[in-house]
Coordinates of C-alpha atoms in Angstrom, one line a residue:
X228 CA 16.8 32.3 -15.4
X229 CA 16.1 28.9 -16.3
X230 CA 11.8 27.5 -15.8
X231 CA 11.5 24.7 -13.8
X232 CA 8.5 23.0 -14.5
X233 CA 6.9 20.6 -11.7
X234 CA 4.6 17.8 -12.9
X235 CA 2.6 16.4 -10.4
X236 CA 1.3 12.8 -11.7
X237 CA -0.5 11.3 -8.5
X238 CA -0.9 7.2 -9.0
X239 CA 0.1 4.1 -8.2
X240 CA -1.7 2.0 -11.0
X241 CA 1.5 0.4 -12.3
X242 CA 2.6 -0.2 -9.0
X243 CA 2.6 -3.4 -6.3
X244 CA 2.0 -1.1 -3.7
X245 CA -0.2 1.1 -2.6
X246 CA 0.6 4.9 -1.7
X247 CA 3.0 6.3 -4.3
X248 CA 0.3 8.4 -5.5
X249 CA 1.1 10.6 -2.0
X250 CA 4.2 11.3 -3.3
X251 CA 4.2 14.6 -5.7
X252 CA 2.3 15.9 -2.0
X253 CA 5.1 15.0 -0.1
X254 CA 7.7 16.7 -2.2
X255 CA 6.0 19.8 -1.9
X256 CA 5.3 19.3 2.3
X257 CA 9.5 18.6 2.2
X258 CA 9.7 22.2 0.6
X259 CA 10.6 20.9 -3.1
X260 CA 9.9 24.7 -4.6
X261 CA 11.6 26.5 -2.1
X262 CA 14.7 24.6 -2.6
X263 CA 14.3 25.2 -6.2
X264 CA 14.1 28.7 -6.1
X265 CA 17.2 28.7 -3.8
X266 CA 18.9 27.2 -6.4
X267 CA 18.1 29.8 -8.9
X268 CA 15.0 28.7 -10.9
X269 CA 11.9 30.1 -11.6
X270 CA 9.5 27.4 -10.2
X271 CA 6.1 27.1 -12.0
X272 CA 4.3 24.3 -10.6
X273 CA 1.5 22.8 -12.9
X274 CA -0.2 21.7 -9.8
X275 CA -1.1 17.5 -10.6
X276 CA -2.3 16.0 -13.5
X277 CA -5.7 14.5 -13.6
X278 CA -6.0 11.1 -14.3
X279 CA -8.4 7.2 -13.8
X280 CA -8.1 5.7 -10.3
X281 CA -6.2 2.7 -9.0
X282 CA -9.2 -0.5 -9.8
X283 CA -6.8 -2.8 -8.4
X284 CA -7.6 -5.6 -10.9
X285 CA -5.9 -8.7 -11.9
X286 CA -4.0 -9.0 -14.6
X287 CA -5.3 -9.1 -17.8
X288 CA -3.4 -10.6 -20.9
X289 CA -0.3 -9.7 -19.0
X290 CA -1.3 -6.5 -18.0
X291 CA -2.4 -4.7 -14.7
X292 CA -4.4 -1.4 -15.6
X293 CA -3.3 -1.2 -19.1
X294 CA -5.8 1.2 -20.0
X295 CA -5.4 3.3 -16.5
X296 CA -1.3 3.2 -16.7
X297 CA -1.5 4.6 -20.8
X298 CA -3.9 7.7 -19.8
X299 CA -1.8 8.2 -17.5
X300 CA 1.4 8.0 -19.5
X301 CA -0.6 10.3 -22.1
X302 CA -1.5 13.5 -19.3
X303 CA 2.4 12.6 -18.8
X304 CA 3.6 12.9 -22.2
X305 CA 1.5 15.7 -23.6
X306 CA 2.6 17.8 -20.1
X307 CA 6.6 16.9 -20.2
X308 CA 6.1 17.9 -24.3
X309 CA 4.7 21.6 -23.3
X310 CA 7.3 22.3 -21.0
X311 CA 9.9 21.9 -23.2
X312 CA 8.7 23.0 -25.9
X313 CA 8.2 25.9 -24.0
X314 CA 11.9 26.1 -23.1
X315 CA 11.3 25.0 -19.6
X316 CA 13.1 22.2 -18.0
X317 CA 10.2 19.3 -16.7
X318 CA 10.8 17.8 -13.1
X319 CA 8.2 14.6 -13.1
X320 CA 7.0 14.2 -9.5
X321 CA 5.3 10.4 -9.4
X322 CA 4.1 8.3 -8.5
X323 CA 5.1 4.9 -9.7
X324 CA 7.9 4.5 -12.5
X325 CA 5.8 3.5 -15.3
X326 CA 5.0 7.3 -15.9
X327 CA 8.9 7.4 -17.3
X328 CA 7.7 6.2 -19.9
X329 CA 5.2 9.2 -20.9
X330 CA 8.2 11.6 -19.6
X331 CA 10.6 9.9 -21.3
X332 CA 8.8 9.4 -24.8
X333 CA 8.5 13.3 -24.8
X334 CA 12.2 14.3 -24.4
X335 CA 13.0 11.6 -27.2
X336 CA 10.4 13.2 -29.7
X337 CA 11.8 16.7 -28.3
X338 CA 15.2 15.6 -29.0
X339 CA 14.4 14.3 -32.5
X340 CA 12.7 17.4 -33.8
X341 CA 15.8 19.4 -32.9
X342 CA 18.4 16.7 -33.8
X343 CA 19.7 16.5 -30.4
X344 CA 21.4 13.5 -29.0
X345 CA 19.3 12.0 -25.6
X346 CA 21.1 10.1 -22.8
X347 CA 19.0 8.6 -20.2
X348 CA 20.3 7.3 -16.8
X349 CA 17.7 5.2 -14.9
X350 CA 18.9 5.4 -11.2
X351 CA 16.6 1.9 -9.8
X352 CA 17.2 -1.0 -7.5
X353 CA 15.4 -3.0 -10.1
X354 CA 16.0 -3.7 -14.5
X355 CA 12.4 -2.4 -15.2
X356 CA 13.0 -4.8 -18.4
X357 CA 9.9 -7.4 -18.3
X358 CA 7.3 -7.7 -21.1
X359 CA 3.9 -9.4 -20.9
X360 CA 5.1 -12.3 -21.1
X361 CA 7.3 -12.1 -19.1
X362 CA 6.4 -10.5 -16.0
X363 CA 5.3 -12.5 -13.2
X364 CA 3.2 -9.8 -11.8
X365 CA 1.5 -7.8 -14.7
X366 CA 2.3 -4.7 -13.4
X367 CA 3.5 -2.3 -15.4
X368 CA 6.1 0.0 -13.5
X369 CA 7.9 -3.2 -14.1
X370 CA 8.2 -3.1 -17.6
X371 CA 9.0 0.4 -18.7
X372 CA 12.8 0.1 -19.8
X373 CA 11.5 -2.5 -22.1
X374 CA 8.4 -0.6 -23.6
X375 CA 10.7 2.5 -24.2
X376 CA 12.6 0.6 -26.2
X377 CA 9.6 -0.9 -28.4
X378 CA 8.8 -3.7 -26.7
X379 CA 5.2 -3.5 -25.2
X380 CA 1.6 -2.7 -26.0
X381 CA 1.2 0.3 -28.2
X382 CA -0.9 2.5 -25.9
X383 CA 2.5 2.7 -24.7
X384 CA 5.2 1.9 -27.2
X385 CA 3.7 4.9 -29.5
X386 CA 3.3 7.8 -27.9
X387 CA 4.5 10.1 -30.0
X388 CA 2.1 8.5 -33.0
X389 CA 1.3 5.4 -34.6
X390 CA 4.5 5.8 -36.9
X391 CA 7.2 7.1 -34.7
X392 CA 9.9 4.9 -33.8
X393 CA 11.0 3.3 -30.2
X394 CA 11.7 6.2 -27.8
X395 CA 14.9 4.9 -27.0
X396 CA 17.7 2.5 -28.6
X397 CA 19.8 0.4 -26.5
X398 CA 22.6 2.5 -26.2
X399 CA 20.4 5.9 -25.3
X400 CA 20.2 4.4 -21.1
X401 CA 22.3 3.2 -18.6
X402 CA 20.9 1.5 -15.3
X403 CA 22.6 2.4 -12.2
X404 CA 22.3 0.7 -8.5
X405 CA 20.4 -2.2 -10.0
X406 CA 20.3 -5.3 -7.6
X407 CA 16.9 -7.4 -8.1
X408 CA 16.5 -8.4 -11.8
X409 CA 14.5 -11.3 -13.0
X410 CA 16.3 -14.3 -14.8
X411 CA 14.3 -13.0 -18.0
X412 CA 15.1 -9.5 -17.4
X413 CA 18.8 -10.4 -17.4
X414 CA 18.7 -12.3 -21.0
X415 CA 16.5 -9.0 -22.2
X416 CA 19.5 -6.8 -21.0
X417 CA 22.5 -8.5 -22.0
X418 CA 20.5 -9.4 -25.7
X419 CA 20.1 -5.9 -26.1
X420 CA 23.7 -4.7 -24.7
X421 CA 22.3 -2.2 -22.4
X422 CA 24.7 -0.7 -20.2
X423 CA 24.3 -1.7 -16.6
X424 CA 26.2 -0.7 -13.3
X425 CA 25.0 -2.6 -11.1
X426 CA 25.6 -2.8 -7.2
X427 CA 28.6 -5.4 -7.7
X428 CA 30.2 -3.1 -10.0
X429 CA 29.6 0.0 -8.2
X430 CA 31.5 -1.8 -4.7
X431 CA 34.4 -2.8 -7.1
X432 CA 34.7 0.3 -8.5
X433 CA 33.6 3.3 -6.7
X434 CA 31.0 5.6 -7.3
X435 CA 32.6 8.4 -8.6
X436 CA 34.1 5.5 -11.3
X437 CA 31.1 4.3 -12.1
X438 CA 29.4 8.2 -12.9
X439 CA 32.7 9.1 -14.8
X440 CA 32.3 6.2 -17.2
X441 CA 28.4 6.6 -17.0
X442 CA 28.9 10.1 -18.4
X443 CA 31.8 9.4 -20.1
X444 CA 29.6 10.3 -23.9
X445 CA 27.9 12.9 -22.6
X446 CA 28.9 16.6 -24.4
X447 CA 27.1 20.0 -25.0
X448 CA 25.1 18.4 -27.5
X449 CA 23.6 15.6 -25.3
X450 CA 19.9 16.3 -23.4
X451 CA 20.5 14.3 -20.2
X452 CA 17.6 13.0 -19.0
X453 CA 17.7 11.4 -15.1
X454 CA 15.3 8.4 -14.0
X455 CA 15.2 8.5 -10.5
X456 CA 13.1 5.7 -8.4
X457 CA 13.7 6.2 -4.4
X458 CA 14.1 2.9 -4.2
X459 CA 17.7 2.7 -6.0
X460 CA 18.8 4.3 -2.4
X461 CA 19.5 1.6 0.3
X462 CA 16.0 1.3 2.5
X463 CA 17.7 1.9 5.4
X464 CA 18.1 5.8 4.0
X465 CA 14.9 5.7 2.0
X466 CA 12.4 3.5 3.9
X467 CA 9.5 5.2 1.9
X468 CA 9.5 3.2 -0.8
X469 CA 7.0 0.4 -1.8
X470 CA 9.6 -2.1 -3.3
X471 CA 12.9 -1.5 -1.3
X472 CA 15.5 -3.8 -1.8
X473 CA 18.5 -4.0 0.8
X474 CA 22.7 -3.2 -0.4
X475 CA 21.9 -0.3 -2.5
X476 CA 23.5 2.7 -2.7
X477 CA 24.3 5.1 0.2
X478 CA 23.7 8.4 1.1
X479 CA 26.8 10.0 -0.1
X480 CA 27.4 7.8 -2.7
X481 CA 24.1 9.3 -4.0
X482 CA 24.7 12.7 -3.5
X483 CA 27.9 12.2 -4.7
X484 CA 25.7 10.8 -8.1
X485 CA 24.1 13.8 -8.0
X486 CA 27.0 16.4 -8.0
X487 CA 28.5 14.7 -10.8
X488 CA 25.5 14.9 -12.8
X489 CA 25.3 18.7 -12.0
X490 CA 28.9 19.4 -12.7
X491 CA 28.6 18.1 -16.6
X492 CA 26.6 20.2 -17.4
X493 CA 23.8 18.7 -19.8
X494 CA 20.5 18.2 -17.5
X495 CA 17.5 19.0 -19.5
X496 CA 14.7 16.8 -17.7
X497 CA 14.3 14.7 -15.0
X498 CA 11.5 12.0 -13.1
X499 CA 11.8 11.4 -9.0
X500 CA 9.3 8.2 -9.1
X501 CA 8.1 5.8 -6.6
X502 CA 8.4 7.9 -3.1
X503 CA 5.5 6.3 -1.2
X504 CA 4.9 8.6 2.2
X505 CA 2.5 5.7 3.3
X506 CA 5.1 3.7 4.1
X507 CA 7.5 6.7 5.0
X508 CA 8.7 7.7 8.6
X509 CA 8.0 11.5 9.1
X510 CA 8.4 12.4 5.7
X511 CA 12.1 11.6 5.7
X512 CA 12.4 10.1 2.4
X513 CA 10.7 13.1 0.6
X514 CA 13.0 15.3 2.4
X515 CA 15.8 13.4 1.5
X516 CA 14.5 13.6 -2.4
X517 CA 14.6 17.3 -2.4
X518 CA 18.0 17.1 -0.5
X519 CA 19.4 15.7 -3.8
X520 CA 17.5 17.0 -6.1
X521 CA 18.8 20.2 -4.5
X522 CA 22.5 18.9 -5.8
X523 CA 21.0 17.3 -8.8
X524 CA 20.3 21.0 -9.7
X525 CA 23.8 22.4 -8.6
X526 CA 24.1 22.5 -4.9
X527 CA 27.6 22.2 -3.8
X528 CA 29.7 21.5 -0.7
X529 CA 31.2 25.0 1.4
X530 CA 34.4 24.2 -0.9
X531 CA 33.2 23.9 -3.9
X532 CA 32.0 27.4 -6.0
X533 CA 28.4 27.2 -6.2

């Protein structure tokens, strides 16, 4: 029987909003153990991980909460690091998507120690590519695509230790659903060649085109990691969300996401960021993030063999 491991990270200090430090709470009122165990896990959950408070300052040299958002990313890191090493498979319940970074960072160095390729697919309505100096906003669950790939202070960048390389290359992530990206974003993407499928392509092609090419490298030797931010679904599914941004992806086409990543096979981690029950209606979007988590982790249709 395979450990699921539930990390609780309660903040919204990289965030715009307000609120998304409700959301590891939510996903337990929606039942988000229960589910689990339905689906055949042994559910240990850590409970949430202790961390500063929101100061809701301005930005300082480019930065909101710099030091907040990498203690954070730390508690983050050094939990998603036990867990695996451990054997167990982490589920990172945010708050805001900065705290990919600190998940993230740990399945890389995991994956390095044991030679293992890492794939990460970063489900978000937005690039999560600015810097510094580029971010109009300072705030950081903005930027994190961009400091997992080296690029950003090194409270962040380093995790793993002053010497250890970028927690991702280029070709390690694809972004999926992304429809509101900065004009600087855009040249940081396309110099880098990251792969992007982006709302355009995913109306062109299909969804179930789209995942097949998405997991087109993935084999038994790949740890797939999945980025999820609640806001890559279309608001009018997923109002609670602090940053929604309308024409993203629907219902089905995101369960159907998630059955596809449960049918190859490789899972091995996984982040649902940036639910935000203040700004929810009845807890509807938390319910609707164990709902696919549910098929992330191999629910299936009455056809299908479970």
């Amino acid at each position: 029987m395979t450990t699921l491991t539930l990390i609780g990270a309660p903040t919204d200090v990289g965030a715009s909003v307000l609120g998304a430090s409700m959301g590891p709470d939510a996903l337990r009122i929606a039942g988000i153990a229960r589910a689990m165990q339905a689906r055949g896990f042994d559910v240990r959950d850590q409970g949430n991980l202790a961390g500063p408070g929101n100061p809701q300052a301005e930005p300082a040299s480019g930065f909101r909460h710099l030091t907040e958002v990498a203690a954070w990313n730390r508690a983050v890191y050094e939990a998603t690091h036990a867990a695996l090493q451990a054997g167990q498979l982490p589920l990172l319940m945010g708050g805001d998507h900065c705290l990919a970074i600190g998940s993230i960072s740990a399945v890389a160095q995991h994956c390095r120690a044991r030679g293992r390729r890492l794939k990460v697919l970063w489900f978000d309505a937005h690039a999560d590519a600015n810097t510094p100096e580029s971010s109009p906003s300072g705030n950081l669950h903005g930027m994190p695509v961009a400091c997992l790939l080296g690029h950003g202070p090194a409270q962040l960048t380093r995790l793993a230790g002053p010497d250890a390389p970028p927690a991702l290359q280029p070709g390690q992530i694809t972004l999926i659903g992304v429809r509101s990206v900065d004009a600087t974003e855009k040249r940081f993407v396309n110099e880098h060649g990251i792969e992007v499928y982006d709302m355009r392509t995913i109306d062109e092609l299909g969804m179930r085109a789209v995942m097949q090419a998405a997991l087109a490298d993935v084999d038994q030797d790949t740890h797939l990691h999945v980025s999820f931010d609640m806001d890559c679904l279309d608001p009018s599914v997923a109002p609670g969300v602090g940053t929604g941004v309308r024409g993203g992806p629907t219902y089905r086409e995101t369960q159907l996401c998630m059955e596809m990543l449960a049918d190859c096979g490789a899972l091995g981690s996984a982040d649902l960021v940036e639910l935000n029950p203040a700004l929810d209606v009845r807890n509807q979007t938390a319910e609707l993030a164990v709902d696919l988590l549910e098929s992330l982790f191999g629910k299936s249709t009455l056809m299908r063999p479970q």
